[in-house]
PDB file of C-alpha atoms and ligand atoms in Angstrom:
ATOM      1  CA  MET A   1      13.181 -28.798  -7.522  1.00 95.00           C
ATOM      2  CA  GLN A   2       9.494 -29.616  -7.920  1.00 97.00           C
ATOM      3  CA  ILE A   3       6.915 -28.077 -10.268  1.00 98.00           C
ATOM      4  CA  GLU A   4       3.336 -27.574  -9.021  1.00 98.00           C
ATOM      5  CA  GLY A   5       0.697 -26.757 -11.611  1.00 97.00           C
ATOM      6  CA  ASP A   6       0.459 -27.012 -15.383  1.00 98.00           C
ATOM      7  CA  TYR A   7       2.305 -24.097 -16.969  1.00 98.00           C
ATOM      8  CA  ALA A   8       1.263 -24.784 -20.580  1.00 98.00           C
ATOM      9  CA  ARG A   9      -2.419 -25.163 -19.719  1.00 98.00           C
ATOM     10  CA  ASP A  10      -2.793 -22.435 -17.079  1.00 98.00           C
ATOM     11  CA  GLY A  11      -0.080 -19.889 -17.940  1.00 98.00           C
ATOM     12  CA  ALA A  12       1.340 -20.097 -14.392  1.00 98.00           C
ATOM     13  CA  ALA A  13       3.090 -22.656 -12.200  1.00 98.00           C
ATOM     14  CA  CYS A  14       5.015 -22.784  -8.938  1.00 98.00           C
ATOM     15  CA  VAL A  15       8.554 -24.159  -8.855  1.00 98.00           C
ATOM     16  CA  ARG A  16       9.670 -25.196  -5.366  1.00 98.00           C
ATOM     17  CA  SER A  17      13.383 -24.881  -4.545  1.00 98.00           C
ATOM     18  CA  VAL A  18      14.195 -23.468  -7.968  1.00 98.00           C
ATOM     19  CA  THR A  19      17.712 -22.549  -6.824  1.00 98.00           C
ATOM     20  CA  THR A  20      20.032 -22.968  -3.848  1.00 98.00           C
ATOM     21  CA  PRO A  21      20.116 -21.022  -0.544  1.00 98.00           C
ATOM     22  CA  GLU A  22      23.314 -19.283  -1.764  1.00 98.00           C
ATOM     23  CA  PHE A  23      21.399 -17.768  -4.656  1.00 98.00           C
ATOM     24  CA  VAL A  24      18.503 -16.781  -2.351  1.00 98.00           C
ATOM     25  CA  GLU A  25      21.090 -14.832  -0.366  1.00 98.00           C
ATOM     26  CA  LEU A  26      22.476 -13.324  -3.590  1.00 98.00           C
ATOM     27  CA  ALA A  27      18.949 -12.245  -4.580  1.00 98.00           C
ATOM     28  CA  ARG A  28      18.505 -10.585  -1.142  1.00 98.00           C
ATOM     29  CA  GLU A  29      21.772  -8.721  -1.679  1.00 98.00           C
ATOM     30  CA  ALA A  30      20.642  -7.759  -5.171  1.00 98.00           C
ATOM     31  CA  ILE A  31      17.312  -6.359  -3.944  1.00 98.00           C
ATOM     32  CA  ASP A  32      18.898  -4.487  -1.058  1.00 97.00           C
ATOM     33  CA  ALA A  33      21.550  -3.024  -3.393  1.00 98.00           C
ATOM     34  CA  ASN A  34      18.802  -1.926  -5.788  1.00 98.00           C
ATOM     35  CA  LEU A  35      16.735  -0.314  -2.985  1.00 96.00           C
ATOM     36  CA  ALA A  36      19.832   1.568  -1.838  1.00 96.00           C
ATOM     37  CA  ASP A  37      20.446   2.853  -5.372  1.00 96.00           C
ATOM     38  CA  LEU A  38      17.112   3.307  -7.161  1.00 96.00           C
ATOM     39  CA  SER A  39      17.160   4.191 -10.848  1.00 96.00           C
ATOM     40  CA  PRO A  40      15.402   7.321 -12.191  1.00 94.00           C
ATOM     41  CA  GLY A  41      12.626   4.952 -13.408  1.00 92.00           C
ATOM     42  CA  ALA A  42      11.809   3.617  -9.912  1.00 95.00           C
ATOM     43  CA  LYS A  43       8.202   4.084  -8.764  1.00 90.00           C
ATOM     44  CA  ARG A  44       6.194   4.050  -5.581  1.00 84.00           C
ATOM     45  CA  ALA A  45       3.109   2.058  -6.531  1.00 77.00           C
ATOM     46  CA  SER A  46       1.183   2.506  -3.271  1.00 73.00           C
ATOM     47  CA  GLY A  47      -1.031   5.325  -2.034  1.00 75.00           C
ATOM     48  CA  ASP A  48      -0.982   6.617   1.535  1.00 66.00           C
ATOM     49  CA  ASP A  49      -0.421   3.270   3.249  1.00 69.00           C
ATOM     50  CA  ASP A  50       1.784   2.972   6.340  1.00 73.00           C
ATOM     51  CA  GLY A  51       4.131   0.897   4.162  1.00 78.00           C
ATOM     52  CA  ALA A  52       5.353   1.386   0.625  1.00 88.00           C
ATOM     53  CA  PHE A  53       5.250  -0.620  -2.587  1.00 91.00           C
ATOM     54  CA  VAL A  54       8.516   0.188  -4.355  1.00 94.00           C
ATOM     55  CA  GLU A  55       9.310  -0.974  -7.879  1.00 95.00           C
ATOM     56  CA  ASP A  56      12.415  -0.624 -10.021  1.00 97.00           C
ATOM     57  CA  PHE A  57      13.344  -2.101 -13.395  1.00 96.00           C
ATOM     58  CA  CYS A  58      16.243  -2.789 -15.735  1.00 98.00           C
ATOM     59  CA  SER A  59      19.059  -2.602 -13.179  1.00 98.00           C
ATOM     60  CA  TRP A  60      21.124  -5.673 -14.138  1.00 98.00           C
ATOM     61  CA  GLN A  61      23.797  -3.648 -15.935  1.00 98.00           C
ATOM     62  CA  ARG A  62      24.561  -1.514 -12.851  1.00 97.00           C
ATOM     63  CA  ILE A  63      23.867  -4.038 -10.029  1.00 98.00           C
ATOM     64  CA  PRO A  64      26.245  -6.988 -10.487  1.00 98.00           C
ATOM     65  CA  ALA A  65      24.314  -9.262  -8.090  1.00 98.00           C
ATOM     66  CA  ILE A  66      21.240  -9.113 -10.360  1.00 98.00           C
ATOM     67  CA  GLU A  67      23.283 -10.074 -13.431  1.00 98.00           C
ATOM     68  CA  ARG A  68      25.044 -12.869 -11.557  1.00 98.00           C
ATOM     69  CA  PHE A  69      21.740 -14.240 -10.291  1.00 98.00           C
ATOM     70  CA  ALA A  70      20.287 -14.155 -13.822  1.00 98.00           C
ATOM     71  CA  ARG A  71      23.299 -15.919 -15.345  1.00 98.00           C
ATOM     72  CA  GLU A  72      24.271 -18.415 -12.644  1.00 98.00           C
ATOM     73  CA  SER A  73      21.288 -19.383 -10.454  1.00 98.00           C
ATOM     74  CA  GLY A  74      19.864 -21.913 -12.937  1.00 98.00           C
ATOM     75  CA  VAL A  75      16.488 -20.148 -13.224  1.00 98.00           C
ATOM     76  CA  ALA A  76      16.998 -19.368 -16.937  1.00 98.00           C
ATOM     77  CA  GLN A  77      17.116 -23.070 -17.734  1.00 98.00           C
ATOM     78  CA  VAL A  78      13.857 -23.595 -15.832  1.00 98.00           C
ATOM     79  CA  ALA A  79      12.362 -20.736 -17.869  1.00 98.00           C
ATOM     80  CA  GLY A  80      13.611 -22.385 -21.076  1.00 98.00           C
ATOM     81  CA  GLU A  81      12.056 -25.723 -20.171  1.00 98.00           C
ATOM     82  CA  LEU A  82       8.712 -24.154 -19.232  1.00 98.00           C
ATOM     83  CA  MET A  83       8.455 -22.191 -22.479  1.00 98.00           C
ATOM     84  CA  GLY A  84       9.928 -24.954 -24.643  1.00 98.00           C
ATOM     85  CA  ALA A  85      12.656 -22.637 -25.929  1.00 98.00           C
ATOM     86  CA  GLN A  86      16.043 -23.353 -27.496  1.00 98.00           C
ATOM     87  CA  THR A  87      17.435 -20.014 -26.330  1.00 98.00           C
ATOM     88  CA  VAL A  88      16.550 -17.894 -23.296  1.00 98.00           C
ATOM     89  CA  ARG A  89      17.294 -14.174 -23.260  1.00 98.00           C
ATOM     90  CA  LEU A  90      16.887 -11.797 -20.330  1.00 98.00           C
ATOM     91  CA  TYR A  91      14.212  -9.233 -21.190  1.00 98.00           C
ATOM     92  CA  HIS A  92      14.589  -7.281 -17.956  1.00 98.00           C
ATOM     93  CA  ASP A  93      14.762  -7.470 -14.186  1.00 98.00           C
ATOM     94  CA  HIS A  94      12.079  -5.983 -11.940  1.00 98.00           C
ATOM     95  CA  VAL A  95      12.366  -5.515  -8.178  1.00 98.00           C
ATOM     96  CA  LEU A  96       9.027  -5.338  -6.317  1.00 97.00           C
ATOM     97  CA  VAL A  97       9.112  -4.657  -2.584  1.00 96.00           C
ATOM     98  CA  LYS A  98       6.133  -4.309  -0.265  1.00 95.00           C
ATOM     99  CA  GLU A  99       7.349  -2.915   3.032  1.00 93.00           C
ATOM    100  CA  PRO A 100       5.533  -3.877   6.297  1.00 92.00           C
ATOM    101  CA  GLY A 101       2.150  -2.144   6.552  1.00 89.00           C
ATOM    102  CA  THR A 102       1.566  -1.996   2.785  1.00 91.00           C
ATOM    103  CA  ARG A 103      -2.146  -2.754   2.465  1.00 88.00           C
ATOM    104  CA  GLN A 104      -2.141  -1.745  -1.202  1.00 86.00           C
ATOM    105  CA  ARG A 105      -3.230  -4.583  -3.473  1.00 91.00           C
ATOM    106  CA  THR A 106      -1.526  -4.956  -6.834  1.00 94.00           C
ATOM    107  CA  PRO A 107      -4.509  -4.736  -9.213  1.00 95.00           C
ATOM    108  CA  TRP A 108      -5.328  -7.393 -11.807  1.00 98.00           C
ATOM    109  CA  HIS A 109      -3.377  -6.868 -15.009  1.00 98.00           C
ATOM    110  CA  GLN A 110      -1.376  -8.569 -17.760  1.00 98.00           C
ATOM    111  CA  ASP A 111       2.228  -7.458 -18.306  1.00 98.00           C
ATOM    112  CA  GLN A 112       2.608  -7.840 -22.050  1.00 98.00           C
ATOM    113  CA  PRO A 113       0.310  -4.945 -23.054  1.00 98.00           C
ATOM    114  CA  TYR A 114       2.762  -2.591 -21.242  1.00 98.00           C
ATOM    115  CA  TYR A 115       5.743  -4.067 -23.127  1.00 98.00           C
ATOM    116  CA  ASN A 116       7.426  -3.770 -26.540  1.00 98.00           C
ATOM    117  CA  VAL A 117       7.411  -7.472 -27.420  1.00 98.00           C
ATOM    118  CA  ASP A 118       5.046  -9.684 -29.389  1.00 98.00           C
ATOM    119  CA  GLY A 119       4.769 -13.457 -29.255  1.00 98.00           C
ATOM    120  CA  THR A 120       3.840 -16.109 -26.741  1.00 98.00           C
ATOM    121  CA  GLN A 121       7.193 -17.789 -25.987  1.00 98.00           C
ATOM    122  CA  ASN A 122       7.968 -15.807 -22.862  1.00 98.00           C
ATOM    123  CA  VAL A 123       7.895 -16.267 -19.105  1.00 98.00           C
ATOM    124  CA  SER A 124       8.318 -14.114 -16.007  1.00 98.00           C
ATOM    125  CA  MET A 125       9.699 -15.405 -12.729  1.00 99.00           C
ATOM    126  CA  TRP A 126       8.597 -13.885  -9.392  1.00 98.00           C
ATOM    127  CA  PHE A 127      11.128 -14.904  -6.757  1.00 98.00           C
ATOM    128  CA  PRO A 128      10.441 -13.749  -3.182  1.00 98.00           C
ATOM    129  CA  VAL A 129      13.299 -13.745  -0.680  1.00 98.00           C
ATOM    130  CA  ASP A 130      10.896 -13.521   2.299  1.00 97.00           C
ATOM    131  CA  PRO A 131       8.160 -16.064   3.154  1.00 97.00           C
ATOM    132  CA  VAL A 132       4.908 -15.068   1.405  1.00 97.00           C
ATOM    133  CA  ALA A 133       1.537 -16.049   2.900  1.00 95.00           C
ATOM    134  CA  ARG A 134      -1.340 -17.163   0.649  1.00 96.00           C
ATOM    135  CA  GLU A 135      -3.176 -13.835   1.163  1.00 94.00           C
ATOM    136  CA  SER A 136      -0.120 -11.808   0.052  1.00 94.00           C
ATOM    137  CA  THR A 137       1.066 -13.958  -2.822  1.00 97.00           C
ATOM    138  CA  LEU A 138       0.796 -13.375  -6.558  1.00 98.00           C
ATOM    139  CA  GLU A 139      -2.463 -14.817  -7.910  1.00 98.00           C
ATOM    140  CA  PHE A 140      -3.284 -15.793 -11.485  1.00 98.00           C
ATOM    141  CA  VAL A 141      -6.384 -16.339 -13.597  1.00 98.00           C
ATOM    142  CA  ALA A 142      -5.730 -19.811 -15.028  1.00 98.00           C
ATOM    143  CA  GLY A 143      -5.844 -19.877 -18.830  1.00 98.00           C
ATOM    144  CA  SER A 144      -5.881 -16.090 -19.297  1.00 98.00           C
ATOM    145  CA  HIS A 145      -2.522 -16.258 -21.147  1.00 98.00           C
ATOM    146  CA  LEU A 146      -4.509 -17.478 -24.155  1.00 98.00           C
ATOM    147  CA  GLY A 147      -6.029 -14.002 -24.495  1.00 95.00           C
ATOM    148  CA  PRO A 148      -7.482 -11.578 -25.085  1.00 98.00           C
ATOM    149  CA  TRP A 149      -5.248  -8.684 -24.092  1.00 98.00           C
ATOM    150  CA  PHE A 150      -6.988  -6.263 -21.738  1.00 98.00           C
ATOM    151  CA  MET A 151      -6.533  -2.506 -21.476  1.00 98.00           C
ATOM    152  CA  PRO A 152      -3.339  -1.687 -19.505  1.00 98.00           C
ATOM    153  CA  ARG A 153      -3.844   1.158 -17.009  1.00 97.00           C
ATOM    154  CA  THR A 154      -1.804   2.958 -14.347  1.00 94.00           C
ATOM    155  CA  PHE A 155      -2.091   1.092 -11.026  1.00 89.00           C
ATOM    156  CA  LEU A 156      -2.889   4.074  -8.817  1.00 86.00           C
ATOM    157  CA  ASP A 157      -5.243   6.176 -10.930  1.00 90.00           C
ATOM    158  CA  ASP A 158      -6.459   3.869 -13.705  1.00 91.00           C
ATOM    159  CA  GLN A 159      -5.189   5.998 -16.595  1.00 94.00           C
ATOM    160  CA  ALA A 160      -4.818   4.597 -20.139  1.00 95.00           C
ATOM    161  CA  ARG A 161      -1.254   5.666 -21.048  1.00 95.00           C
ATOM    162  CA  TRP A 162      -0.499   2.855 -23.456  1.00 97.00           C
ATOM    163  CA  PHE A 163      -3.126   1.552 -25.863  1.00 97.00           C
ATOM    164  CA  PRO A 164      -5.707   4.262 -26.644  1.00 96.00           C
ATOM    165  CA  GLU A 165      -9.042   4.130 -24.772  1.00 96.00           C
ATOM    166  CA  GLY A 166     -11.437   1.728 -26.466  1.00 95.00           C
ATOM    167  CA  SER A 167      -8.765  -0.153 -28.428  1.00 96.00           C
ATOM    168  CA  LEU A 168      -8.618  -3.192 -26.098  1.00 97.00           C
ATOM    169  CA  ALA A 169     -11.272  -4.946 -24.003  1.00 96.00           C
ATOM    170  CA  GLU A 170     -11.719  -3.739 -20.416  1.00 97.00           C
ATOM    171  CA  LEU A 171     -10.786  -6.092 -17.586  1.00 97.00           C
ATOM    172  CA  PRO A 172     -13.579  -8.279 -16.279  1.00 97.00           C
ATOM    173  CA  ASP A 173     -14.601  -7.758 -12.617  1.00 97.00           C
ATOM    174  CA  ILE A 174     -12.512 -10.627 -11.242  1.00 97.00           C
ATOM    175  CA  ASP A 175     -12.771  -9.657  -7.565  1.00 96.00           C
ATOM    176  CA  GLY A 176     -16.517  -8.998  -7.891  1.00 96.00           C
ATOM    177  CA  ARG A 177     -17.241 -12.345  -9.568  1.00 97.00           C
ATOM    178  CA  PRO A 178     -14.454 -14.702  -8.410  1.00 94.00           C
ATOM    179  CA  GLU A 179     -16.638 -17.784  -8.962  1.00 96.00           C
ATOM    180  CA  GLN A 180     -16.350 -17.194 -12.737  1.00 97.00           C
ATOM    181  CA  PHE A 181     -12.555 -17.559 -12.741  1.00 98.00           C
ATOM    182  CA  ARG A 182     -10.082 -20.255 -11.721  1.00 98.00           C
ATOM    183  CA  ILE A 183      -7.702 -18.392  -9.439  1.00 98.00           C
ATOM    184  CA  LEU A 184      -4.289 -19.918  -8.683  1.00 98.00           C
ATOM    185  CA  GLY A 185      -1.907 -18.876  -5.904  1.00 98.00           C
ATOM    186  CA  TRP A 186       0.828 -20.501  -3.857  1.00 98.00           C
ATOM    187  CA  GLU A 187       2.193 -19.777  -0.392  1.00 98.00           C
ATOM    188  CA  LEU A 188       5.944 -19.437  -0.963  1.00 98.00           C
ATOM    189  CA  GLU A 189       9.155 -19.907   0.984  1.00 98.00           C
ATOM    190  CA  PRO A 190      12.479 -18.304   0.001  1.00 98.00           C
ATOM    191  CA  GLY A 191      13.868 -20.460  -2.814  1.00 98.00           C
ATOM    192  CA  ASP A 192      10.423 -21.048  -4.370  1.00 98.00           C
ATOM    193  CA  ALA A 193       9.225 -19.044  -7.370  1.00 98.00           C
ATOM    194  CA  VAL A 194       6.171 -18.644  -9.534  1.00 98.00           C
ATOM    195  CA  PHE A 195       6.575 -18.542 -13.302  1.00 99.00           C
ATOM    196  CA  PHE A 196       3.874 -16.994 -15.495  1.00 99.00           C
ATOM    197  CA  ASN A 197       3.289 -15.977 -19.072  1.00 98.00           C
ATOM    198  CA  MET A 198       3.419 -12.239 -19.818  1.00 98.00           C
ATOM    199  CA  ALA A 199      -0.247 -12.358 -20.866  1.00 98.00           C
ATOM    200  CA  THR A 200      -1.501 -14.167 -17.734  1.00 98.00           C
ATOM    201  CA  LEU A 201      -3.776 -11.989 -15.580  1.00 98.00           C
ATOM    202  CA  HIS A 202      -2.262 -11.576 -12.130  1.00 98.00           C
ATOM    203  CA  ALA A 203      -2.704  -9.566  -8.922  1.00 98.00           C
ATOM    204  CA  ALA A 204      -1.344  -9.632  -5.359  1.00 97.00           C
ATOM    205  CA  GLY A 205      -2.564  -8.817  -1.873  1.00 94.00           C
ATOM    206  CA  GLY A 206      -0.980  -6.390   0.552  1.00 93.00           C
ATOM    207  CA  VAL A 207       1.256  -7.526   3.410  1.00 92.00           C
ATOM    208  CA  SER A 208       0.151  -7.785   7.009  1.00 85.00           C
ATOM    209  CA  GLY A 209       1.851  -7.024  10.308  1.00 84.00           C
ATOM    210  CA  THR A 210       5.582  -6.764  10.272  1.00 89.00           C
ATOM    211  CA  ASN A 211       5.978  -8.864   7.133  1.00 87.00           C
ATOM    212  CA  ARG A 212       8.240  -7.546   4.417  1.00 94.00           C
ATOM    213  CA  ARG A 213       7.811  -8.896   0.892  1.00 96.00           C
ATOM    214  CA  ARG A 214      10.912  -8.467  -1.230  1.00 98.00           C
ATOM    215  CA  VAL A 215      10.761  -9.935  -4.731  1.00 98.00           C
ATOM    216  CA  LEU A 216      13.312 -10.194  -7.519  1.00 98.00           C
ATOM    217  CA  SER A 217      11.540 -10.823 -10.800  1.00 98.00           C
ATOM    218  CA  LEU A 218      13.254 -11.751 -14.048  1.00 99.00           C
ATOM    219  CA  ARG A 219      11.502 -11.640 -17.402  1.00 98.00           C
ATOM    220  CA  PHE A 220      12.651 -14.113 -20.050  1.00 99.00           C
ATOM    221  CA  LEU A 221      12.218 -14.311 -23.825  1.00 98.00           C
ATOM    222  CA  GLY A 222      12.375 -17.401 -26.023  1.00 98.00           C
ATOM    223  CA  GLU A 223      13.641 -17.247 -29.601  1.00 98.00           C
ATOM    224  CA  GLY A 224      10.056 -16.939 -30.857  1.00 98.00           C
ATOM    225  CA  MET A 225       9.588 -13.422 -29.433  1.00 98.00           C
ATOM    226  CA  ARG A 226       9.725 -10.323 -31.676  1.00 98.00           C
ATOM    227  CA  HIS A 227      10.384  -6.620 -31.173  1.00 98.00           C
ATOM    228  CA  ALA A 228       7.156  -4.580 -31.205  1.00 98.00           C
ATOM    229  CA  PRO A 229       8.032  -0.872 -31.007  1.00 98.00           C
ATOM    230  CA  ARG A 230       5.058   1.203 -29.828  1.00 98.00           C
ATOM    231  CA  PRO A 231       4.085   4.803 -30.541  1.00 97.00           C
ATOM    232  CA  TRP A 232       3.963   5.383 -26.756  1.00 97.00           C
ATOM    233  CA  THR A 233       6.508   4.928 -23.949  1.00 97.00           C
ATOM    234  CA  THR A 234       6.389   1.317 -22.829  1.00 97.00           C
ATOM    235  CA  SER A 235       6.845   0.180 -19.222  1.00 97.00           C
ATOM    236  CA  PRO A 236       9.687  -0.381 -18.819  1.00 97.00           C
ATOM    237  CA  PRO A 237      10.914   1.960 -21.565  1.00 97.00           C
ATOM    238  CA  PHE A 238      13.737   1.010 -23.937  1.00 98.00           C
ATOM    239  CA  PRO A 239      14.529   4.462 -25.338  1.00 97.00           C
ATOM    240  CA  GLY A 240      15.998   4.496 -28.853  1.00 97.00           C
ATOM    241  CA  LEU A 241      15.684   0.740 -29.361  1.00 98.00           C
ATOM    242  CA  GLU A 242      13.358   1.333 -32.306  1.00 97.00           C
ATOM    243  CA  ASN A 243      16.367   2.843 -34.144  1.00 97.00           C
ATOM    244  CA  GLU A 244      18.487  -0.258 -33.590  1.00 97.00           C
ATOM    245  CA  LEU A 245      16.045  -3.143 -33.919  1.00 98.00           C
ATOM    246  CA  ALA A 246      13.420  -3.345 -36.666  1.00 98.00           C
ATOM    247  CA  ASP A 247       9.745  -3.871 -35.958  1.00 98.00           C
ATOM    248  CA  GLY A 248       9.238  -7.665 -35.978  1.00 98.00           C
ATOM    249  CA  ALA A 249      12.959  -8.494 -35.496  1.00 98.00           C
ATOM    250  CA  PRO A 250      14.146 -11.152 -33.009  1.00 98.00           C
ATOM    251  CA  LEU A 251      15.387  -9.615 -29.740  1.00 98.00           C
ATOM    252  CA  ASP A 252      19.020 -10.153 -30.697  1.00 98.00           C
ATOM    253  CA  HIS A 253      20.559  -7.144 -28.935  1.00 98.00           C
ATOM    254  CA  PRO A 254      23.067  -6.632 -26.067  1.00 98.00           C
ATOM    255  CA  LEU A 255      20.212  -5.291 -23.900  1.00 98.00           C
ATOM    256  CA  PHE A 256      18.764  -8.810 -23.957  1.00 98.00           C
ATOM    257  CA  PRO A 257      21.693 -11.175 -23.256  1.00 98.00           C
ATOM    258  CA  VAL A 258      21.425 -14.908 -23.885  1.00 98.00           C
ATOM    259  CA  LEU A 259      21.305 -16.657 -20.486  1.00 98.00           C
ATOM    260  CA  TRP A 260      20.805 -20.250 -21.538  1.00 98.00           C
ATOM    261  CA  GLU A 261      20.873 -22.351 -24.708  1.00 98.00           C
ATOM    262  CA  ARG A 262      19.658 -25.887 -25.136  1.00 97.00           C
ATOM    263  CA  GLU A 263      22.439 -28.397 -25.831  1.00 92.00           C
ATOM    264  CA  PRO A 264      22.210 -29.588 -29.435  1.00 86.00           C
ATOM    265  CA  THR A 265      21.102 -33.206 -29.660  1.00 79.00           C
ATOM    266  CA  THR A 266      23.411 -35.355 -31.770  1.00 72.00           C
ATOM    267  CA  ALA A 267      21.727 -37.403 -34.477  1.00 68.00           C
ATOM    268  CA  ARG A 268      22.646 -41.113 -34.509  1.00 66.00           C
TER     269      ARG A 268
HETATM  270  O1  AKG B 301       4.690  -7.941  -6.785  1.00 69.81           O
HETATM  271  C1  AKG B 301       3.540  -7.568  -7.007  1.00 69.81           C
HETATM  272  O2  AKG B 301       2.755  -7.208  -6.128  1.00 69.81           O
HETATM  273  C2  AKG B 301       3.053  -7.535  -8.417  1.00 69.81           C
HETATM  274  C3  AKG B 301       3.939  -8.284  -9.355  1.00 69.81           C
HETATM  275  C4  AKG B 301       3.608  -8.105 -10.772  1.00 69.81           C
HETATM  276  O3  AKG B 301       2.630  -7.541 -11.163  1.00 69.81           O
HETATM  277  C5  AKG B 301       4.555  -8.652 -11.733  1.00 69.81           C
HETATM  278  O4  AKG B 301       5.552  -9.273 -11.314  1.00 69.81           O
HETATM  279  O5  AKG B 301       4.325  -8.492 -12.948  1.00 69.81           O
END
């Protein structure tokens, strides 16, 4: 395993060979099982491309390969080290597949404004099971995890369904003025992953030719994160959670299982 980049400074880093080939195969099985059995929350996030950008979330309780990957592949420990956490919980899984011919770019956004969690001790892992070229990979604006939060919008038609219009800053024109931003991105092989903070601005290109881009993403929470119920439906939604977990409470709930805990150090 080898880390490229400075996670604390930039809010994103690449981890080469984060797990073994057996777990890459398990992740492929997990993605294929999820595609064959999409949840009611699954979305097609592409327009009228030849391909399709298919997303699904929160499937670990019904797709055993996702749960096994989360618990046994070793990636939760890497997440814990990157965020400096004592305890790592699974927030949710997210499968993101761009089928061959999908020209649709994933627009620049931060994830946390769509979510129901507050705090900075978090990390998302984006783990492709197909080789990903530099032009198709996930890109990050270095340092954007330090804020501010920008207005979350729907990917296809730019609607404000979460924070009300005017309540957060609008995204800067990153593609129009790339020289003003430090953009990070890594070509990836199966077994490599990128890890990024939930407030880091990120985007991805389409896929070319016959390339398929299947990704299993896991979202992790450190013990410093807190429940932040919203008056709107978050993405992903956690219906009814506001009745079980108080506003500001730690995410100590069976929906967010503990995946890794730091060994206590014994005092001499
Ligand atoms: O896979 C993509 O194209 C986008 C990924 C993304 O936005 C995410 O993992 O939060």
